[in-house]
Coordinates of N, CA, C and O in Angstrom, one line a residue:
X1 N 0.8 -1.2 0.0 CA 0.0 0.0 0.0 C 0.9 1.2 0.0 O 1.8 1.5 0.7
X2 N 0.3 2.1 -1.1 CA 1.0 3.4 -0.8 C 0.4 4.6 -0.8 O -0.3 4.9 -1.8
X3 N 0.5 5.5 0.1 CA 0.0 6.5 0.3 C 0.1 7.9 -0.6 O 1.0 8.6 -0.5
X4 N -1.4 8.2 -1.7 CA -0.8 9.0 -2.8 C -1.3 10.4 -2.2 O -2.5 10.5 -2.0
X5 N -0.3 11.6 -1.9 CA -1.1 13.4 -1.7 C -1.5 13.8 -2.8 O -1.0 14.2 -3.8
X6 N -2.9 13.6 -2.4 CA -3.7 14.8 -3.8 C -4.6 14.5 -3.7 O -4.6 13.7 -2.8
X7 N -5.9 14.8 -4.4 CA -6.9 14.8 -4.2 C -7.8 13.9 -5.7 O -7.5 14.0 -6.9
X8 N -8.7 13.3 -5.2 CA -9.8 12.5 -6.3 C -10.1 13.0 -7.3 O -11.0 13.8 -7.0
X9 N -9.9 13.0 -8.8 CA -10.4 13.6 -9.8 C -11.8 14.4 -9.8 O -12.0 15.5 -10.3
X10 N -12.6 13.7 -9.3 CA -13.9 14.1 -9.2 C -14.2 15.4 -8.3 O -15.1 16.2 -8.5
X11 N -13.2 15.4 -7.5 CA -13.3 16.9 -6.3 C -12.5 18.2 -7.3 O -13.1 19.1 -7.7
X12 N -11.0 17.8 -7.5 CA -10.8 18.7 -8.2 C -11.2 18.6 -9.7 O -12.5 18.8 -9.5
X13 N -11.1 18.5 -10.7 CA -11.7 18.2 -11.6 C -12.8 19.9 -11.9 O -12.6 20.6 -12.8
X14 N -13.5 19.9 -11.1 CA -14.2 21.7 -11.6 C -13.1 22.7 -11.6 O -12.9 23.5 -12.5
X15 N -12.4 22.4 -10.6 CA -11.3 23.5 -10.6 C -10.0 23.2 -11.5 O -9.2 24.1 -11.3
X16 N -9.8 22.6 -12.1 CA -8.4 22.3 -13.1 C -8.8 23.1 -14.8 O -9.9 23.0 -15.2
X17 N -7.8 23.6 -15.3 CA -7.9 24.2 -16.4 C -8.5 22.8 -17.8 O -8.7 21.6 -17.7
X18 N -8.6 23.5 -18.6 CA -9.0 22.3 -20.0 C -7.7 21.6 -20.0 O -7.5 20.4 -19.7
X19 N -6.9 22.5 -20.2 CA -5.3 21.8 -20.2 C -5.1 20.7 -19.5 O -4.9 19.5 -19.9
X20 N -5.3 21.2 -17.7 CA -4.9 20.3 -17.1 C -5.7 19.2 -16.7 O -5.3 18.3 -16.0
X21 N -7.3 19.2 -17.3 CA -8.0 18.0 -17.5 C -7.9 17.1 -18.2 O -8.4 16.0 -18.0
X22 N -7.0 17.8 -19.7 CA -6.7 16.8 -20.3 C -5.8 16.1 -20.8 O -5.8 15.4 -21.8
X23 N -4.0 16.6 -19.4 CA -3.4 15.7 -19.4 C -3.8 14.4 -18.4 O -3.3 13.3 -18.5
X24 N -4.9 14.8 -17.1 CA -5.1 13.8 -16.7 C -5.8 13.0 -17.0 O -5.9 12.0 -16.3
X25 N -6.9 13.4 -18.5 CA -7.1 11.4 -18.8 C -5.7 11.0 -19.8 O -5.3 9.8 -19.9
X26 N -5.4 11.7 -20.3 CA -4.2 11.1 -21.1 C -3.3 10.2 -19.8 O -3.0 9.0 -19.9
X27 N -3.1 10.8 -18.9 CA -2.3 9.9 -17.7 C -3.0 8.9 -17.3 O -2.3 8.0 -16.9
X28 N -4.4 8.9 -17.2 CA -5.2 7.7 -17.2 C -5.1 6.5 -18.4 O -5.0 5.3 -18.2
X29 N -5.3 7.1 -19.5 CA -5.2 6.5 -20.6 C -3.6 5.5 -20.9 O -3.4 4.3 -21.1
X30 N -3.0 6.4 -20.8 CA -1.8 5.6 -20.1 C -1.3 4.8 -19.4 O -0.5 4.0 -19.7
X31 N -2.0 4.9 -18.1 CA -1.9 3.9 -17.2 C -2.9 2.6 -17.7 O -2.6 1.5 -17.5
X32 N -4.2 2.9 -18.4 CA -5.1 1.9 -18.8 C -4.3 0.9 -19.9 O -4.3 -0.3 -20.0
X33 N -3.6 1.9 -20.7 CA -3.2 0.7 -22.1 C -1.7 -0.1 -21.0 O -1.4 -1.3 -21.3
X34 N -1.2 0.4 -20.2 CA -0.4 -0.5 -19.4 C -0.6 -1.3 -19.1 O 0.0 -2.3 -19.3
X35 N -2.0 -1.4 -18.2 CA -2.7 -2.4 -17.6 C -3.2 -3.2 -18.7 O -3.2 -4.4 -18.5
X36 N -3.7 -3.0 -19.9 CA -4.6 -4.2 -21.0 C -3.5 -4.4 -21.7 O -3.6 -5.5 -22.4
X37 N -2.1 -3.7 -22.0 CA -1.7 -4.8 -22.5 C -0.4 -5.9 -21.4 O 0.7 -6.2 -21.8
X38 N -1.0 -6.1 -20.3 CA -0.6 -6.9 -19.4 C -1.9 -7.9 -18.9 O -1.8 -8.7 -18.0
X39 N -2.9 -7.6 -19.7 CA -4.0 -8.2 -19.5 C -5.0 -7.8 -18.1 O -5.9 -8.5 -17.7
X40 N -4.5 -6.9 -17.6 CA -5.4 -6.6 -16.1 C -6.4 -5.4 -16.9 O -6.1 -4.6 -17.7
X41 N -7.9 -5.5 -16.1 CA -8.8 -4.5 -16.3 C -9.4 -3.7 -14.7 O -9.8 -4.3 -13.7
X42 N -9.2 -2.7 -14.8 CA -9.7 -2.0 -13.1 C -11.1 -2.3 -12.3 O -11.5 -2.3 -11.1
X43 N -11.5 -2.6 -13.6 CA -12.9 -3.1 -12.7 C -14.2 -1.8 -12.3 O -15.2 -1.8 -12.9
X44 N -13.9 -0.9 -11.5 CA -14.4 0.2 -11.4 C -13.5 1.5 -11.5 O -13.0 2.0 -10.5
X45 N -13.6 1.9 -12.9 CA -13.2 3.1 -13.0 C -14.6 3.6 -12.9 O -15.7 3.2 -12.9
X46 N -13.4 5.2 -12.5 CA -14.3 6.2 -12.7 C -13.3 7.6 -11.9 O -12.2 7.3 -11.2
X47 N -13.7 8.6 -12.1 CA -13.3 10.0 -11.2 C -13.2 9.8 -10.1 O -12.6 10.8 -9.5
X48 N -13.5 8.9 -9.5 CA -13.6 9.1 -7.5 C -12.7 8.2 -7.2 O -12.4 7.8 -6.0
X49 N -12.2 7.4 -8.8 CA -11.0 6.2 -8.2 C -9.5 6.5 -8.9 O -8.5 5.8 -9.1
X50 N -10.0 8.2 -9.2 CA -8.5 8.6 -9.8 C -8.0 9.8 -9.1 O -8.7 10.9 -9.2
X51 N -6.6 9.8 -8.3 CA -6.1 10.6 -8.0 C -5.2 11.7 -8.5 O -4.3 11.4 -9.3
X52 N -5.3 12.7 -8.1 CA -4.5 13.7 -9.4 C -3.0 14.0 -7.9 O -3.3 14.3 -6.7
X53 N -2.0 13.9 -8.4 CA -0.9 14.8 -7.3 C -1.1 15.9 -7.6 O -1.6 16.4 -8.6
X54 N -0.4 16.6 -6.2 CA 0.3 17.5 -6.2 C 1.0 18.3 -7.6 O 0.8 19.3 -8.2
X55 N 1.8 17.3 -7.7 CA 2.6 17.4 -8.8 C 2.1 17.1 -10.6 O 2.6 17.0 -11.7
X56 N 0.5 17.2 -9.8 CA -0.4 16.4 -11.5 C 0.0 14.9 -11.7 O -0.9 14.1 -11.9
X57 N 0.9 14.5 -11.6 CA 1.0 12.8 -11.9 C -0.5 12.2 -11.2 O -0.8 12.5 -10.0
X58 N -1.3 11.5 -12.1 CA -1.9 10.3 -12.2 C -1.6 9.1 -11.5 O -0.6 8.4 -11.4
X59 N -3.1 8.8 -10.8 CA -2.8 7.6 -10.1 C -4.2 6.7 -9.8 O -5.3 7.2 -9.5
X60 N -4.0 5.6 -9.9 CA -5.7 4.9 -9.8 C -6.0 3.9 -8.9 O -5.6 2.7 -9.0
X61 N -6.8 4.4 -7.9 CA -6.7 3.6 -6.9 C -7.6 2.7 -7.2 O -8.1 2.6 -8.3
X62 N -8.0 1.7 -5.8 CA -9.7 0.8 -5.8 C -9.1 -0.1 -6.3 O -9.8 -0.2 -7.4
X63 N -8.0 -1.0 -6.2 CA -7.1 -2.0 -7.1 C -7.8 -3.2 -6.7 O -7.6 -4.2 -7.4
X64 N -8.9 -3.3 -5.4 CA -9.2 -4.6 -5.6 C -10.2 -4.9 -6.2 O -10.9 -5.7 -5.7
X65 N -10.5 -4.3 -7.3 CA -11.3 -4.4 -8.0 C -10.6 -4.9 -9.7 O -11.0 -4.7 -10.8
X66 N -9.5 -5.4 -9.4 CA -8.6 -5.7 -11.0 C -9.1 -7.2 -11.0 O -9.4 -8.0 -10.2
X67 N -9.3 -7.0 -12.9 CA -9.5 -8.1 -13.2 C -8.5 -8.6 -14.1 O -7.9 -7.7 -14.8
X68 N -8.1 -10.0 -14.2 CA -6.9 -10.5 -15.1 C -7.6 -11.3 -15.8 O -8.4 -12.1 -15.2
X69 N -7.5 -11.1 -17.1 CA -8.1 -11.7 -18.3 C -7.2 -13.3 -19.0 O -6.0 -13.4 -19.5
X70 N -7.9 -14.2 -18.8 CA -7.1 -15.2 -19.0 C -6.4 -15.2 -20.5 O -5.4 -15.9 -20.6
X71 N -6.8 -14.7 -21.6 CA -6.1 -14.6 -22.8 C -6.5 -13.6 -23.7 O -7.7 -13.4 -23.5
X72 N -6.2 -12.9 -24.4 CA -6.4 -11.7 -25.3 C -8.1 -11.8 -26.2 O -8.6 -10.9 -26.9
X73 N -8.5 -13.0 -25.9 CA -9.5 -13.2 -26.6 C -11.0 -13.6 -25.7 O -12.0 -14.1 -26.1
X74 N -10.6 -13.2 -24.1 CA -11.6 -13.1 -23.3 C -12.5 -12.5 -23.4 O -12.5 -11.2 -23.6
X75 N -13.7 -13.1 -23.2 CA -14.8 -12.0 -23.3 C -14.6 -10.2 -22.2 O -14.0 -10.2 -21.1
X76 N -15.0 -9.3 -22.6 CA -15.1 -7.9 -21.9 C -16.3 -8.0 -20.9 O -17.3 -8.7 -21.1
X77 N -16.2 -7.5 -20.1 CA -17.3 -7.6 -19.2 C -18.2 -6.3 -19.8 O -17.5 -5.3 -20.2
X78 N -19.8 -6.2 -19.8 CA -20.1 -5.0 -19.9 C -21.1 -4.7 -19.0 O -21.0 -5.2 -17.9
X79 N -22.2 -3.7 -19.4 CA -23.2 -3.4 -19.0 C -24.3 -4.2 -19.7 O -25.4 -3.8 -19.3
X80 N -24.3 -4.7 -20.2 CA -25.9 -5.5 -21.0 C -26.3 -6.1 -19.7 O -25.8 -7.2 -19.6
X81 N -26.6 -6.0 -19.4 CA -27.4 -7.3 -18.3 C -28.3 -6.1 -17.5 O -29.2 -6.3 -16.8
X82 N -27.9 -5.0 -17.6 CA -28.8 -3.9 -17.0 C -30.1 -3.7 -17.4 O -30.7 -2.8 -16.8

């Protein structure tokens, strides 16, 4: 476990410039194509499970929510069943 300073996308997020909202999904985006192509999916994203630093670096908590996909050709989980 590690302790990240900064606050939940979803809090700051009104107050961050265009700019700087949209290096943090690119930092997300980043971190996501890392994780798929290692085969792990987060499970529940969203803004209240992404933390922005101090320093702007990107960070995604709520990890026990990862899923590991047994082969590239696994079904995606979606929303249909709603």
């Amino acid at each position: 476990t590690e302790w990240i300073e900064g606050d939940k996308l979803d809090v700051v997020a009104p107050r961050m410039t265009p700019e700087q909202r949209t290096a943090a999904l690119r930092g997300v985006l980043r971190i996501l194509a890392a994780m798929h192509a290692e085969l792990v999916g987060h499970g529940d994203l969203k803004p209240g499970n992404v933390v922005v630093g101090a320093d702007g670096e990107v960070h995604l908590i709520d990890l026990d929510t990862l899923r590991i996909f047994p082969t590239r050709d696994a079904p995606v989980p979606t929303t249909d069943f709603l």
